[in-house]
PDB file of C-alpha atoms in Angstrom:
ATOM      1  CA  UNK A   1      69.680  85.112 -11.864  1.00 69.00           C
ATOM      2  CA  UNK A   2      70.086  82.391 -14.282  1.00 77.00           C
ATOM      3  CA  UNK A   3      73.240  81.107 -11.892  1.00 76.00           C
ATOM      4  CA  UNK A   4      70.237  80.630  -9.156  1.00 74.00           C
ATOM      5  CA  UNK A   5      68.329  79.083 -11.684  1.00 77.00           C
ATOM      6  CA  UNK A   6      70.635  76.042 -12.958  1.00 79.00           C
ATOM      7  CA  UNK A   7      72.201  75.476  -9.695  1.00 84.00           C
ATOM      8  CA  UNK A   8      69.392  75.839  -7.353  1.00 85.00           C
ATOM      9  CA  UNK A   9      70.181  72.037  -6.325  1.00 87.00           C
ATOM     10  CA  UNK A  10      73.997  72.643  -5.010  1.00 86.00           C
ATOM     11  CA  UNK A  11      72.581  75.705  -3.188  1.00 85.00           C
ATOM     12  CA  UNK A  12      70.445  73.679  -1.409  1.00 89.00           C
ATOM     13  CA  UNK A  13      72.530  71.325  -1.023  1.00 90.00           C
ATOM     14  CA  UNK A  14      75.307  73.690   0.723  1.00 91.00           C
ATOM     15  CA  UNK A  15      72.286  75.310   2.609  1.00 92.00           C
ATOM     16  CA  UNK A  16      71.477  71.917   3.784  1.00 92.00           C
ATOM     17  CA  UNK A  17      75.251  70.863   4.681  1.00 94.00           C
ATOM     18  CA  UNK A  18      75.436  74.600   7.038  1.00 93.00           C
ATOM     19  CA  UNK A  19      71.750  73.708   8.952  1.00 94.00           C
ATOM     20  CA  UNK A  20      73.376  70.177   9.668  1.00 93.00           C
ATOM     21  CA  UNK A  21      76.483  71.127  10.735  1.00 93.00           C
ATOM     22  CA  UNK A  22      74.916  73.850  13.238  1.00 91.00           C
ATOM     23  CA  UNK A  23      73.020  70.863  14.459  1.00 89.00           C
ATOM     24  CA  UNK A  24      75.698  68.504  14.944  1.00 88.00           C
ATOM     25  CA  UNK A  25      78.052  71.594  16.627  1.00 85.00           C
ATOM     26  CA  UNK A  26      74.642  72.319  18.999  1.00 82.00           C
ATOM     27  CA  UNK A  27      74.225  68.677  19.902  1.00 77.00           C
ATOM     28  CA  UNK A  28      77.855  67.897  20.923  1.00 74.00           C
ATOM     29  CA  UNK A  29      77.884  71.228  22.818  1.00 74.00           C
ATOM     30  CA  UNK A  30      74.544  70.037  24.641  1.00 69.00           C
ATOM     31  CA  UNK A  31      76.173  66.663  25.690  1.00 69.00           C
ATOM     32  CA  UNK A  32      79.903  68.070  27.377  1.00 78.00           C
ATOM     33  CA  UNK A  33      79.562  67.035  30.925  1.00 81.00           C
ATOM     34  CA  UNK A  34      79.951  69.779  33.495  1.00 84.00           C
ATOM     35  CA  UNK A  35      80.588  68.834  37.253  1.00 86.00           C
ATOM     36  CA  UNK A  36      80.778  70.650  40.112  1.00 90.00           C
ATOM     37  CA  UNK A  37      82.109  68.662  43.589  1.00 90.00           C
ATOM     38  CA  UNK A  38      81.985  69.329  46.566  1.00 90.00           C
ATOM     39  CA  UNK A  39      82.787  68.128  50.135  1.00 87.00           C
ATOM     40  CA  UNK A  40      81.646  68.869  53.421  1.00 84.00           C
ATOM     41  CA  UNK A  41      84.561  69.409  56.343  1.00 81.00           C
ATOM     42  CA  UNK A  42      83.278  66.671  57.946  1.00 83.00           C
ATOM     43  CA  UNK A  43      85.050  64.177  55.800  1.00 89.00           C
ATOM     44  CA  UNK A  44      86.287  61.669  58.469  1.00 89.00           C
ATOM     45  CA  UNK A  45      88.269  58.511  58.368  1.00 88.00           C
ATOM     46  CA  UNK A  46      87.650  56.480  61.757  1.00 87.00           C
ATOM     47  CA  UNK A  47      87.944  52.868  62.901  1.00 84.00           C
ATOM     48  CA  UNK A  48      85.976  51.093  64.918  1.00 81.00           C
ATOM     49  CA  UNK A  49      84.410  47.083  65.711  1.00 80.00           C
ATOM     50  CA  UNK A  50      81.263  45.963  65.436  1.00 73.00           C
ATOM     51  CA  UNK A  51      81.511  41.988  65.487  1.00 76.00           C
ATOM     52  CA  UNK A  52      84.467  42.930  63.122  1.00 79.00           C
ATOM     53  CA  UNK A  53      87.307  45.558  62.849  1.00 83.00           C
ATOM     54  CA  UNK A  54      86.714  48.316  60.369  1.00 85.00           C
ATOM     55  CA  UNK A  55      88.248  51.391  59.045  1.00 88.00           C
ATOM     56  CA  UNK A  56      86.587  53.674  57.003  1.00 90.00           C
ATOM     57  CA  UNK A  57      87.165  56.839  55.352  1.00 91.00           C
ATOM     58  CA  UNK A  58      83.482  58.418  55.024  1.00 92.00           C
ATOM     59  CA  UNK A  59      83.077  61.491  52.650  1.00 93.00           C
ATOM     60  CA  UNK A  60      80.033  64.110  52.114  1.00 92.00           C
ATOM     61  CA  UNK A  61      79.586  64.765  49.001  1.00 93.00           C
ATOM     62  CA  UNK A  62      77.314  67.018  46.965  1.00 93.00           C
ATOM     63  CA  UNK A  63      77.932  67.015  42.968  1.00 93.00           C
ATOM     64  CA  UNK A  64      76.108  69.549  40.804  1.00 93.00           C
ATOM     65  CA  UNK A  65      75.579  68.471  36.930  1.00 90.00           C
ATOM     66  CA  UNK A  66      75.943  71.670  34.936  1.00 88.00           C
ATOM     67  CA  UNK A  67      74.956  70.193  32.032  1.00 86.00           C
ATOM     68  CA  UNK A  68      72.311  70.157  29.172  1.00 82.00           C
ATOM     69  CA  UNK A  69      72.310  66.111  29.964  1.00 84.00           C
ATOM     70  CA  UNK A  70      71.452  63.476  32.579  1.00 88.00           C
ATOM     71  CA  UNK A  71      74.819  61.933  33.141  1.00 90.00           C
ATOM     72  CA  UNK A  72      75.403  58.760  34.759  1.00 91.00           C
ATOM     73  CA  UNK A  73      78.291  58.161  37.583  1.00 93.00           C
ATOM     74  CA  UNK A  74      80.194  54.679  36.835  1.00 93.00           C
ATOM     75  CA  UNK A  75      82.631  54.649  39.559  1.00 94.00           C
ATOM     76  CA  UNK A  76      84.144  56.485  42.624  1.00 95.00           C
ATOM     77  CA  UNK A  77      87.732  56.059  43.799  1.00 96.00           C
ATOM     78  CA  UNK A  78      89.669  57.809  46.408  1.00 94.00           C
ATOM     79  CA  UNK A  79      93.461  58.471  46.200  1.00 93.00           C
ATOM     80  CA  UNK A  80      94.925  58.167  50.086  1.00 84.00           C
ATOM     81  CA  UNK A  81      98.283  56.706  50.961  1.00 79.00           C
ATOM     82  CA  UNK A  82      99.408  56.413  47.646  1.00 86.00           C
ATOM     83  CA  UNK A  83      96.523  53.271  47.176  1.00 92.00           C
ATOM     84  CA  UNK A  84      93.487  53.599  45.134  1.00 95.00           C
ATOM     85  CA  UNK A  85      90.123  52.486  47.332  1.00 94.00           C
ATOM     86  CA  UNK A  86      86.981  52.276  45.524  1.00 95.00           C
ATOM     87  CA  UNK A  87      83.690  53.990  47.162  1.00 94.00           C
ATOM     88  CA  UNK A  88      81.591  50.529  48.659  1.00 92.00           C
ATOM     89  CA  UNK A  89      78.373  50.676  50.071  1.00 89.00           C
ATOM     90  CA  UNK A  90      78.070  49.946  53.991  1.00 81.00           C
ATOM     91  CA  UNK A  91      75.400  47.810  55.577  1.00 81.00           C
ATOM     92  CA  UNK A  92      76.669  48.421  59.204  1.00 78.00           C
ATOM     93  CA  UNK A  93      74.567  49.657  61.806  1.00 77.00           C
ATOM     94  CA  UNK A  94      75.137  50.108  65.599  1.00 75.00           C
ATOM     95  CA  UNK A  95      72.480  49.924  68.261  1.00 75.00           C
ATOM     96  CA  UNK A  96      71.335  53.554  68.196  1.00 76.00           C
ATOM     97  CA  UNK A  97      70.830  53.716  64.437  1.00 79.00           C
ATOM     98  CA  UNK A  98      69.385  51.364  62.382  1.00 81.00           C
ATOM     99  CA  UNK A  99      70.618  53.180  59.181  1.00 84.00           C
ATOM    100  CA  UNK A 100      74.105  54.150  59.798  1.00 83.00           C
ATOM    101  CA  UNK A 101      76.842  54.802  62.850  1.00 83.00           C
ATOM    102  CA  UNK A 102      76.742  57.157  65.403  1.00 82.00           C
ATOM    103  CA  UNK A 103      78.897  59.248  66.935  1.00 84.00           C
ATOM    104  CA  UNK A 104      79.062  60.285  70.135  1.00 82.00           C
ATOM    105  CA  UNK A 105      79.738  63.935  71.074  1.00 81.00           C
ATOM    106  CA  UNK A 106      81.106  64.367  74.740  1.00 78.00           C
ATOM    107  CA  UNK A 107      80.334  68.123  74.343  1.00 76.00           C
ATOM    108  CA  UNK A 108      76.963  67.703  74.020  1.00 69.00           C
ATOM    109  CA  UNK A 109      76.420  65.289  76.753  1.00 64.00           C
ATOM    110  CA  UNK A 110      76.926  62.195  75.280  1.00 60.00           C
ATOM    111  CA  UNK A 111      74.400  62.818  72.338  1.00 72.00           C
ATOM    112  CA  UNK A 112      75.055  61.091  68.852  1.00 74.00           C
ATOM    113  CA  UNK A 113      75.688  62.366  65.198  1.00 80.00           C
ATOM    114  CA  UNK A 114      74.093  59.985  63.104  1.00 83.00           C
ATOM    115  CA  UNK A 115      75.896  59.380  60.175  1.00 85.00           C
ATOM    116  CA  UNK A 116      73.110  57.604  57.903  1.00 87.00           C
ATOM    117  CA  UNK A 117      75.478  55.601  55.871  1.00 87.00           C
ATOM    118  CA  UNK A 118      72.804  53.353  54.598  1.00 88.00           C
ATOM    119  CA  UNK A 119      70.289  55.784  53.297  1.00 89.00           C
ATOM    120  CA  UNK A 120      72.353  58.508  51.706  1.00 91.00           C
ATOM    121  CA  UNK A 121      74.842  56.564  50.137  1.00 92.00           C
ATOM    122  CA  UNK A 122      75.805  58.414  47.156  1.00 92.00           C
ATOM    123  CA  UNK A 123      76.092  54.967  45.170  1.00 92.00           C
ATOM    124  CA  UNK A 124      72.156  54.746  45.435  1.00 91.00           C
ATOM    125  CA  UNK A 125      72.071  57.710  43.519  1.00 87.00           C
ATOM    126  CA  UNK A 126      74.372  57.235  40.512  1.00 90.00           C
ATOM    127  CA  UNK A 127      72.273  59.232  38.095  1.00 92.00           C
ATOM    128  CA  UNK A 128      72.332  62.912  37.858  1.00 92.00           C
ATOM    129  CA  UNK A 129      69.665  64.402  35.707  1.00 91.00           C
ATOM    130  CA  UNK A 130      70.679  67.755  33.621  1.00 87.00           C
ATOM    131  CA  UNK A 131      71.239  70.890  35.836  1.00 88.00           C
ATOM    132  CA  UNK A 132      70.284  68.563  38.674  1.00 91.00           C
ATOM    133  CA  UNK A 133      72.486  67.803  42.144  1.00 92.00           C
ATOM    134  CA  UNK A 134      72.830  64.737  44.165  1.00 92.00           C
ATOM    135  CA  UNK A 135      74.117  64.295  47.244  1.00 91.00           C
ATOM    136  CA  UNK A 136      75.655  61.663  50.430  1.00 92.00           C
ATOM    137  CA  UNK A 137      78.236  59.815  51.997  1.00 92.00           C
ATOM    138  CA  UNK A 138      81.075  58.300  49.870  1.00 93.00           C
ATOM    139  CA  UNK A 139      81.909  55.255  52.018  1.00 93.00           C
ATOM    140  CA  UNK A 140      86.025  53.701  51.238  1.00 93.00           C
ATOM    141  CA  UNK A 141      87.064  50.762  53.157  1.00 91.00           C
ATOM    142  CA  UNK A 142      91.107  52.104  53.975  1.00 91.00           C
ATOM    143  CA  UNK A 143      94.108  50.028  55.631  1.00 89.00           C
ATOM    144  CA  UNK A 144      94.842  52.784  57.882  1.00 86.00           C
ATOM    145  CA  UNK A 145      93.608  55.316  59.475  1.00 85.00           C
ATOM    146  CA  UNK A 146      95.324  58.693  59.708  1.00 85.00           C
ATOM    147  CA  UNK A 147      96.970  60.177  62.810  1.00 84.00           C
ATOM    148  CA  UNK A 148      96.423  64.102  61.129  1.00 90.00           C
ATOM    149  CA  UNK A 149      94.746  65.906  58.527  1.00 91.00           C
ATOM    150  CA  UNK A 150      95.551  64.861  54.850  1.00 91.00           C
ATOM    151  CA  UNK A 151      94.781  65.675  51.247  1.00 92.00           C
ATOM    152  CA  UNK A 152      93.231  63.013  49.232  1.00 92.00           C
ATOM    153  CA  UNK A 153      92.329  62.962  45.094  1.00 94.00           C
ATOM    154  CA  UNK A 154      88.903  62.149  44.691  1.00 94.00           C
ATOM    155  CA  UNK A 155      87.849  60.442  40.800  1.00 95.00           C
ATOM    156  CA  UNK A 156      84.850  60.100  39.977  1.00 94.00           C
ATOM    157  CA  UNK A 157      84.177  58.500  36.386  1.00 94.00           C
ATOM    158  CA  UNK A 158      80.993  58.941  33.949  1.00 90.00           C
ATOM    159  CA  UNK A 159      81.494  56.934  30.456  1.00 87.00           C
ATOM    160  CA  UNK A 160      82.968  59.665  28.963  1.00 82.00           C
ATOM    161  CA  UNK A 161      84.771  61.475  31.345  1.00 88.00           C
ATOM    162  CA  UNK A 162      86.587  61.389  34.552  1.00 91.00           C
ATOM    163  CA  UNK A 163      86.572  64.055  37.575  1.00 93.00           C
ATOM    164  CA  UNK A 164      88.738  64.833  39.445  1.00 93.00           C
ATOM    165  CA  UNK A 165      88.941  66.934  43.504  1.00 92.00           C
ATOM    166  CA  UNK A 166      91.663  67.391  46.118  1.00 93.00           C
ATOM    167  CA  UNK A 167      89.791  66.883  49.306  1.00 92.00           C
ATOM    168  CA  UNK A 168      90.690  66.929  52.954  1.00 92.00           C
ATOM    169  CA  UNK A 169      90.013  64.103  55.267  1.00 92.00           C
ATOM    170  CA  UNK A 170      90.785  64.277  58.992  1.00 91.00           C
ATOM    171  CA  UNK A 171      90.837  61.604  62.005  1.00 90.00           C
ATOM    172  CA  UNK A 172      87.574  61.935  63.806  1.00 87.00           C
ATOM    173  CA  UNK A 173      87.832  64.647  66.352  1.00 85.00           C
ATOM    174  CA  UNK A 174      88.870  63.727  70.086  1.00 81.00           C
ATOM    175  CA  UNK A 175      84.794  64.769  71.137  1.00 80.00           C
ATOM    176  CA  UNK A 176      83.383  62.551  68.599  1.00 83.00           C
ATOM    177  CA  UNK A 177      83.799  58.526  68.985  1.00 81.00           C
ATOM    178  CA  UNK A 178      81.947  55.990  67.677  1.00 81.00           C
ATOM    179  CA  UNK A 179      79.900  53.592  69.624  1.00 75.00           C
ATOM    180  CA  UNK A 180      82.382  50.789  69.595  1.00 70.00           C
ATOM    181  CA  UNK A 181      85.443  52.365  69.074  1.00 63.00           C
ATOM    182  CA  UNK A 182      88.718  50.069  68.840  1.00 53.00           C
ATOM    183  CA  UNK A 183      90.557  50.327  71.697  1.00 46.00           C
ATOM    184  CA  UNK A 184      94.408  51.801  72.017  1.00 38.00           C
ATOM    185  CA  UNK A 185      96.340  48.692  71.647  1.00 34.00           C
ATOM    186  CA  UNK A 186      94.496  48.019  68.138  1.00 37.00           C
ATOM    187  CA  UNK A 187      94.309  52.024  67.230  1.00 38.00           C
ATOM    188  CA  UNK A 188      98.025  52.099  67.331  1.00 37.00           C
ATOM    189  CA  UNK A 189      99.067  49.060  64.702  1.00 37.00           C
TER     190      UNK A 189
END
């Protein structure tokens, strides 16, 4: 007892040291950043003009944060044809949607998918809170646009962290066109 006694100050002092440690331990658990991505299999890359040429690769994504934290997103790249794009937002329109491009479905008589680039651009919606989702369209201006189905590397970076996905990304099908589609002589080059 008289060991308590005289040295009552280290003891709490080690007690002290243990209850901070568990703290620090619980704290940098709390803050590892958990993803979860996913895609759609509707990711589509497509050209088409609209006072300009473009070619876009548009993806659908949803991202779950499994985490104790909010968590920012600082960046979004896509791997495809051995080049690095970055995700950009898109301020095109057509005449049939004010808030995107739409596609027009020849098995359904003509009638458009609206793809609502504008609105539900993921890059609107950088921050995740904790054990939250967020979801839309990753939008990457490409060079090329693909003949067949290929498998890209999505990245997407937070400051401490970068994620990684293998997704696929297919030429749009033949029922689905956009509204001003390029024609055959420029779809080939």
């Amino acid at each position: 007892m008289d060991y308590l006694i005289t040295n009552w100050i280290a003891l709490f002092a080690l007690a002290l040291s243990v209850i901070s440690i568990s703290i620090s331990l619980h704290t940098h658990w709390k803050s590892i950043i958990k993803f979860k991505i996913n895609t759609s299999s509707d990711n589509y890359c497509f050209g088409f003009v609209w006072y300009d040429e473009y070619k876009i690769a548009v993806i659908h994504l949803l991202i779950e944060n499994n985490s104790n934290t909010e968590v920012a997103i600082s960046r979004i790249q896509l791997k495809f044809n051995s080049k690095i794009y970055d995700a950009t937002r898109c301020d095109l329109h057509d005449d049939y949607n004010k808030n995107g491009i739409t596609l027009l479905d020849s098995n359904k008589t003509n009638r458009g998918q609206a793809l609502n680039l504008m609105s539900e651009n993921i890059l609107d919606n950088l921050r995740i809170s904790s054990n939250g989702t967020t979801q839309g369209y990753a939008i990457f201006d490409v060079d090329q646009i693909i003949g067949k189905q290929e498998l890209c590397n999505l990245i997407i970076f937070t400051p401490g962290k970068r994620f990684n996905a293998d997704i696929l990304i297919k030429p749009l099908p033949d029922h689905l066109t956009p509204i001003h589609p390029f024609t055959n002589s420029v779809k080939e080059q």
